[in-house]
Coordinates of C-alpha atoms in Angstrom, one line a residue:
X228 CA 75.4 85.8 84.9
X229 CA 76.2 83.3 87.7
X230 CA 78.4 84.4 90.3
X231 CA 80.2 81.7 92.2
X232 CA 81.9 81.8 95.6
X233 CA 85.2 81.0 94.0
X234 CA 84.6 83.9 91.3
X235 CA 83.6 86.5 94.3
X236 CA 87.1 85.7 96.3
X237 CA 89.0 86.0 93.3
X238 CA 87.5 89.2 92.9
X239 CA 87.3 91.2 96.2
X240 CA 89.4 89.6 98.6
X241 CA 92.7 91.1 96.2
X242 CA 91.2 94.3 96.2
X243 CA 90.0 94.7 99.6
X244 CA 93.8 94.1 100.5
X245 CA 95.0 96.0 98.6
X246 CA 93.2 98.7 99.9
X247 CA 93.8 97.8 103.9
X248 CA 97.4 97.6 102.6
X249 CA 97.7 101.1 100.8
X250 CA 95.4 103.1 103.3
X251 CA 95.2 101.1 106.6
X252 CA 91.7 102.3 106.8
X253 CA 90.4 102.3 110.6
X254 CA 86.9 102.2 109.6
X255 CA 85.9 100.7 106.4
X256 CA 82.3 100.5 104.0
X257 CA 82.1 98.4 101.5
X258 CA 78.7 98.8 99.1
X259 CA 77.6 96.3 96.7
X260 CA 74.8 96.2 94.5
X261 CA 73.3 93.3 92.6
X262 CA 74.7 91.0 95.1
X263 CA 74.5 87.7 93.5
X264 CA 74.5 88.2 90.5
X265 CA 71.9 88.7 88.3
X266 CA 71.0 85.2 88.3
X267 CA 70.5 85.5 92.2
X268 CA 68.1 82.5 92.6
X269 CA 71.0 80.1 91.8
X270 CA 74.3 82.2 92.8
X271 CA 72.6 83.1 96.4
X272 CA 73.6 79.7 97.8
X273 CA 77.1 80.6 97.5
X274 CA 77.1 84.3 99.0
X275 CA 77.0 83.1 103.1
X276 CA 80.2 81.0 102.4
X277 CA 81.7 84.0 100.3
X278 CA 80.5 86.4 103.5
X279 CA 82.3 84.3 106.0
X280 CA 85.7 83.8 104.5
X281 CA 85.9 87.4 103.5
X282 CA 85.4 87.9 107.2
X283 CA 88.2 85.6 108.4
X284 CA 90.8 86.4 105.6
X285 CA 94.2 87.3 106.7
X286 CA 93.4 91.3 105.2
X287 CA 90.8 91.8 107.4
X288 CA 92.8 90.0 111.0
X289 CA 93.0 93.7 112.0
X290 CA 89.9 94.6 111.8
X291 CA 87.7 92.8 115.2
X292 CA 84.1 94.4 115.0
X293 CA 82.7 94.3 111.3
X294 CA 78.3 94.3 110.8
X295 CA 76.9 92.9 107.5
X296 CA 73.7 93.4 105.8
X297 CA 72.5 91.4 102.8
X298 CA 69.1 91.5 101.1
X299 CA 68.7 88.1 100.1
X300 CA 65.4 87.9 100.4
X301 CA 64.7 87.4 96.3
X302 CA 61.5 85.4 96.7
X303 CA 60.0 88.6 98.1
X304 CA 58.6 90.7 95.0
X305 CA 57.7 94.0 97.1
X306 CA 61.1 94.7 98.9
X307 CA 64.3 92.2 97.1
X308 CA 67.2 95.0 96.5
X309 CA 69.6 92.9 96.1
X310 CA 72.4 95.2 98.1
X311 CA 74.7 94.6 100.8
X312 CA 76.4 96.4 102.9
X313 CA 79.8 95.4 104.7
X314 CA 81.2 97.7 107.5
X315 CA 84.8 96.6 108.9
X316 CA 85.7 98.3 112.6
X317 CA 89.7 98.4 113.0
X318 CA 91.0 97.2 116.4
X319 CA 92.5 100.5 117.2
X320 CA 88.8 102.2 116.9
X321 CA 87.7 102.8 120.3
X322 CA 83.9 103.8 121.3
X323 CA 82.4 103.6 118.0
X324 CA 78.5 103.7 118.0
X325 CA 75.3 102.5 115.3
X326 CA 71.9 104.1 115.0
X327 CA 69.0 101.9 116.0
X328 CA 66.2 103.9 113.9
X329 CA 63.7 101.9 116.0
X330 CA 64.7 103.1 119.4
X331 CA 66.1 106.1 118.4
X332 CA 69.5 105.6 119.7
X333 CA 73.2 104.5 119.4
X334 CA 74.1 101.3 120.7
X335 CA 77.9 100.5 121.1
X336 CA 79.2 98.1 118.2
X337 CA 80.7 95.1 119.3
X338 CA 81.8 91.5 117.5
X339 CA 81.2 90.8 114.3
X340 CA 77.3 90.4 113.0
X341 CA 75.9 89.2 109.7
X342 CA 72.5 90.0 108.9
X343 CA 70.4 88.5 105.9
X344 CA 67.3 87.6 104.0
X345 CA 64.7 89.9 105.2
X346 CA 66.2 93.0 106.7
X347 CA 62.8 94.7 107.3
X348 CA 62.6 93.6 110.5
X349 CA 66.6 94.7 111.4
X350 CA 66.6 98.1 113.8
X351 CA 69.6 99.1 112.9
X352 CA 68.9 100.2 108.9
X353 CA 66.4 101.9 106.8
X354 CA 65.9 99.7 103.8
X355 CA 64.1 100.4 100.9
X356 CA 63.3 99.5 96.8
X357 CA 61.7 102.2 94.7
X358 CA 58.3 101.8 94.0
X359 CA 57.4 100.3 91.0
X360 CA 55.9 103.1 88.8
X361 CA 59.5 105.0 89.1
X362 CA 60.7 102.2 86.1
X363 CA 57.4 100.7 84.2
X364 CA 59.4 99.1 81.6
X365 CA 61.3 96.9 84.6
X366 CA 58.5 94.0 85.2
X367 CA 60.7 93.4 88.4
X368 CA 63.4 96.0 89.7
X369 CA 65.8 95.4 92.6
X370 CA 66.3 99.4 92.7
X371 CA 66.5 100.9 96.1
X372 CA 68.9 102.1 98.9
X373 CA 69.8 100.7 102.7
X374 CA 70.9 103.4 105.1
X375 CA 73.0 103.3 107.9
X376 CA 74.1 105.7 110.9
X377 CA 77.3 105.7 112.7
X378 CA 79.0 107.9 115.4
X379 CA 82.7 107.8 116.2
X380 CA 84.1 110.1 119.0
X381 CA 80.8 112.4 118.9
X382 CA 81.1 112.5 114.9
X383 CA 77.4 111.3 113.1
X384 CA 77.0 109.9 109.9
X385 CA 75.1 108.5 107.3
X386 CA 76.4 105.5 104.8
X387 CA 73.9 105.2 102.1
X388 CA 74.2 102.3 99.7
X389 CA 72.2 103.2 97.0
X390 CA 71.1 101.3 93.5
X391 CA 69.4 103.6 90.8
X392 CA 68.2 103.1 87.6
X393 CA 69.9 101.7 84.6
X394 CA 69.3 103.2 80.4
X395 CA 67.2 100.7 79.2
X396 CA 67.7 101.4 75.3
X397 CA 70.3 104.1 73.9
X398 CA 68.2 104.8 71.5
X399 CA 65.6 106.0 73.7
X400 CA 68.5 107.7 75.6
X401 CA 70.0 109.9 73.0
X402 CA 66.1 111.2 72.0
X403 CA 65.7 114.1 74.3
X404 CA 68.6 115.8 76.8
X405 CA 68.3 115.3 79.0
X406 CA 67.1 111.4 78.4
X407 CA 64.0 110.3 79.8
X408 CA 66.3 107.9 82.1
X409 CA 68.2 110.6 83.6
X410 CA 64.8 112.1 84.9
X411 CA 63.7 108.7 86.8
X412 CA 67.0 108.6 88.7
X413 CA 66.6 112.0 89.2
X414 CA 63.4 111.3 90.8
X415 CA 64.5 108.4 92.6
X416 CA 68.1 110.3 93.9
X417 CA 66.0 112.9 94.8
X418 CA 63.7 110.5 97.2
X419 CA 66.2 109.2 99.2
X420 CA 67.8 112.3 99.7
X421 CA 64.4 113.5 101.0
X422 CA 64.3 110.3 102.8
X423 CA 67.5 111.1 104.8
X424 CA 67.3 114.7 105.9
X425 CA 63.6 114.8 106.3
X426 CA 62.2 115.5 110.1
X427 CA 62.2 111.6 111.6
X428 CA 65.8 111.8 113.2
X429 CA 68.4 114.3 113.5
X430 CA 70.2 115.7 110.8
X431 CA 73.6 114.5 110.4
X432 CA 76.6 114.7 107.4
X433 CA 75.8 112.3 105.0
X434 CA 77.7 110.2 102.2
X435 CA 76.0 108.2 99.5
X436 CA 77.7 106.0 97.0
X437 CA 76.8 102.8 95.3
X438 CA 75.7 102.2 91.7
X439 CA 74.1 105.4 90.5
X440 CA 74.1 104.5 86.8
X441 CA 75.2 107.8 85.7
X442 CA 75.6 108.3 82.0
X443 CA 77.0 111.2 79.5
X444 CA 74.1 113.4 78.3
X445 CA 73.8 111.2 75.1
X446 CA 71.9 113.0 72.8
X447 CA 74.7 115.6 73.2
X448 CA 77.6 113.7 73.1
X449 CA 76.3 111.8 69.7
X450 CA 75.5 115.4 68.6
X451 CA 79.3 116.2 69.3
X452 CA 80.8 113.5 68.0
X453 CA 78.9 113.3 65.0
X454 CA 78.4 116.8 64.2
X455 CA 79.2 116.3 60.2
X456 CA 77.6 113.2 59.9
X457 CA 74.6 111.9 58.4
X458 CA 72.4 109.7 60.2
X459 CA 70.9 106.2 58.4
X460 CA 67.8 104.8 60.5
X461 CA 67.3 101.0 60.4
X462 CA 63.9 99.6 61.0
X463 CA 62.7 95.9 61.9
X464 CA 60.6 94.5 58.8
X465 CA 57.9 93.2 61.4
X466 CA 56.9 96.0 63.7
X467 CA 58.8 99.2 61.5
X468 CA 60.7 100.0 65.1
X469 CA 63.9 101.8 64.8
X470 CA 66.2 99.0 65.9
X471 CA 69.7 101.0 64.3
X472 CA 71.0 104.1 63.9
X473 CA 74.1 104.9 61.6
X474 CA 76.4 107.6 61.1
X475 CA 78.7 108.1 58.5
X476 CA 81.0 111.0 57.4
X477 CA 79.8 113.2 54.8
X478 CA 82.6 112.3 52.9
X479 CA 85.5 110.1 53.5
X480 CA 84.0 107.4 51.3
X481 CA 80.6 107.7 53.7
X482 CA 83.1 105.8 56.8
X483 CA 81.2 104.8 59.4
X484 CA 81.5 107.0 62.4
X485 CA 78.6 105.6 64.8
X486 CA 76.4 102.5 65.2
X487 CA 73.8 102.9 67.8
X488 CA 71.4 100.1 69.0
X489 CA 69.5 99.6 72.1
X490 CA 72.6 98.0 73.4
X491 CA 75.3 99.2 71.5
X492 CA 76.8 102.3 71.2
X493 CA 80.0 101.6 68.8
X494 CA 82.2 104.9 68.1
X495 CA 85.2 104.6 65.7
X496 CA 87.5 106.6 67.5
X497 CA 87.7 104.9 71.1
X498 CA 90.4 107.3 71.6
X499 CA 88.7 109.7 72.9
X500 CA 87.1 107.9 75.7
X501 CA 90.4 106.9 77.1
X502 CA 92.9 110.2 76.3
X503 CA 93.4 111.7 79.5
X504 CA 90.4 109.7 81.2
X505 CA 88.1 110.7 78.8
X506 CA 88.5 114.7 80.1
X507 CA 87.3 115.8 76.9
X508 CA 83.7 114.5 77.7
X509 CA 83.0 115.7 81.5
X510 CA 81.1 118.4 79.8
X511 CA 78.5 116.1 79.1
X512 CA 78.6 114.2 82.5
X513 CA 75.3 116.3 83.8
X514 CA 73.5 114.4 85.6
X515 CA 74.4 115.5 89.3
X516 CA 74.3 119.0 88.4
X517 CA 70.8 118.8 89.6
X518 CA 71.5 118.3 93.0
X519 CA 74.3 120.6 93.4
X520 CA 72.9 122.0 96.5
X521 CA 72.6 119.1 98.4
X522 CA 75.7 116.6 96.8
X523 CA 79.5 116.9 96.4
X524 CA 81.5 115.2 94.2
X525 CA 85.0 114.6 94.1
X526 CA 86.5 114.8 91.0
X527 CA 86.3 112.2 88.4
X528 CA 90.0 110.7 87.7
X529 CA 89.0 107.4 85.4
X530 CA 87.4 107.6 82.3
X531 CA 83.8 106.1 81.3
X532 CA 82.6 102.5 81.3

């Protein structure tokens, strides 16, 4: 999809004050991934002009030292990520410091700086996409992570903005449990968690959060859901690949419970994703369990997209 300048106002500016207005943050991170759009070559254009007046809007008045990195950089195969990160300093901040990774120091943070296209070459962030042969199936993936480091009144830490992963089919997901997906982010969490606590710079507190493409453990929760149900597999005339998988009710006039496709996963009962923010199905929400010893989580309020 094309994202336009117009599109991107209409969408963050409201929310960002909203949230200055609720919380009158002092110090604010803002992580986006897949910035651009996914058609990036021809939404790109519109992103310095979205940058700038999300910058100057009346929300962010308050807030007089802000630092901006975008990877914009799409012609470059070996390193486009497609993340930004936006970092808002509020007036009333005093002596607030960033991380140069180069020199191995903090410099003071003053005015507001944007940078953009190839941030390889910026000091001031650790930037990096996933080698390829973490997704083979991705002929192209903008997966990766850009880290920053911050000190405010002798207090260190890390901002990670981090991009993992995505299912590629569902019914490759709900094969094994855990799916084959949840092991390459695994494997690609795991890195950058290596990546950040390993023996290059001082070890500080650390918070990562971006798009980590999560999912329920789906070959339990169709096992769940569908427990009395019997499943009809669909395959494609040409190739004999399973392209559908349908579950009906034992009896109940053999009503269709479940339709699962590489793209669709199509329960009957949407109810029970949304009563009490989908509670019911945390059990199955595994996937961080992994890294217990090194990651918090706070709890989970909303229920899943």
């Amino acid at each position: 999809e094309s994202i336009t300048n117009d599109a991107l106002l209409i969408t963050v500016l409201p929310v960002t004050s909203q949230v200055v207005h609720a919380h009158k943050p002092h110090f604010m991170a803002l992580h986006c991934q897949e910035f651009g759009g996914k058609n990036y070559e021809a939404s790109m254009s519109h992103v310095d002009k979205f940058v700038k007046e999300l910058l100057s809007s009346d929300a962010m008045k308050d807030y007089n030292r802000a630092r901006v990195y975008l990877d914009e950089n799409y012609k470059s195969q070996e390193h486009f990520t497609a993340l930004g990160s936006f970092y808002f300093l509020h007036e009333s901040l005093k002596n607030i410091y960033q991380f140069d990774f180069k020199a191995k120091k903090y410099k003071k943070v003053t005015g507001k700086e944007i940078y953009s296209d190839t941030l390889e070459s910026t000091p001031m962030l650790e930037k990096e996409k996933f080698p390829q042969d973490y997704f083979p199936e991705c002929k192209w993936s903008r997966k990766g992570f850009i880290r920053t480091r911050w000190c405010i009144t002798d207090c260190a830490f890390d901002l990670v903005n981090i991009h993992l992963f995505h299912d590629a089919s569902n019914l490759i997901a709900w094969e094994t449990s855990p799916s084959v997906y949840s092991g390459i982010r695994h494997k690609a969490l795991g890195y950058v968690l290596d990546r950040i606590i390993d023996q290059r710079f001082e070890k500080v507190s650390y918070f990562v959060f971006g798009d980590f493409n999560f999912r329920l453990d789906a070959k339990a929760v169709v096992e769940t859901l569908c427990a009395k149900a019997t499943m009809q597999t669909i395959r494609a005339a040409d190739t004999n690949e399973v392209v559908k998988l349908i579950f009906r009710e034992s009896d109940n006039d053999r009503k269709v419970m479940l339709q699962l496709e590489k793209k669709l996963f199509d329960y009957f009962n949407q109810d029970v994703f949304r009563d009490n923010n989908g509670t019911a199905l945390l059990e199955f929400d595994r996937e961080l369990s992994v890294f217990k010893d090194r990651l918090y989580e706070l709890d989970i309020s909303f229920p899943p997209r």
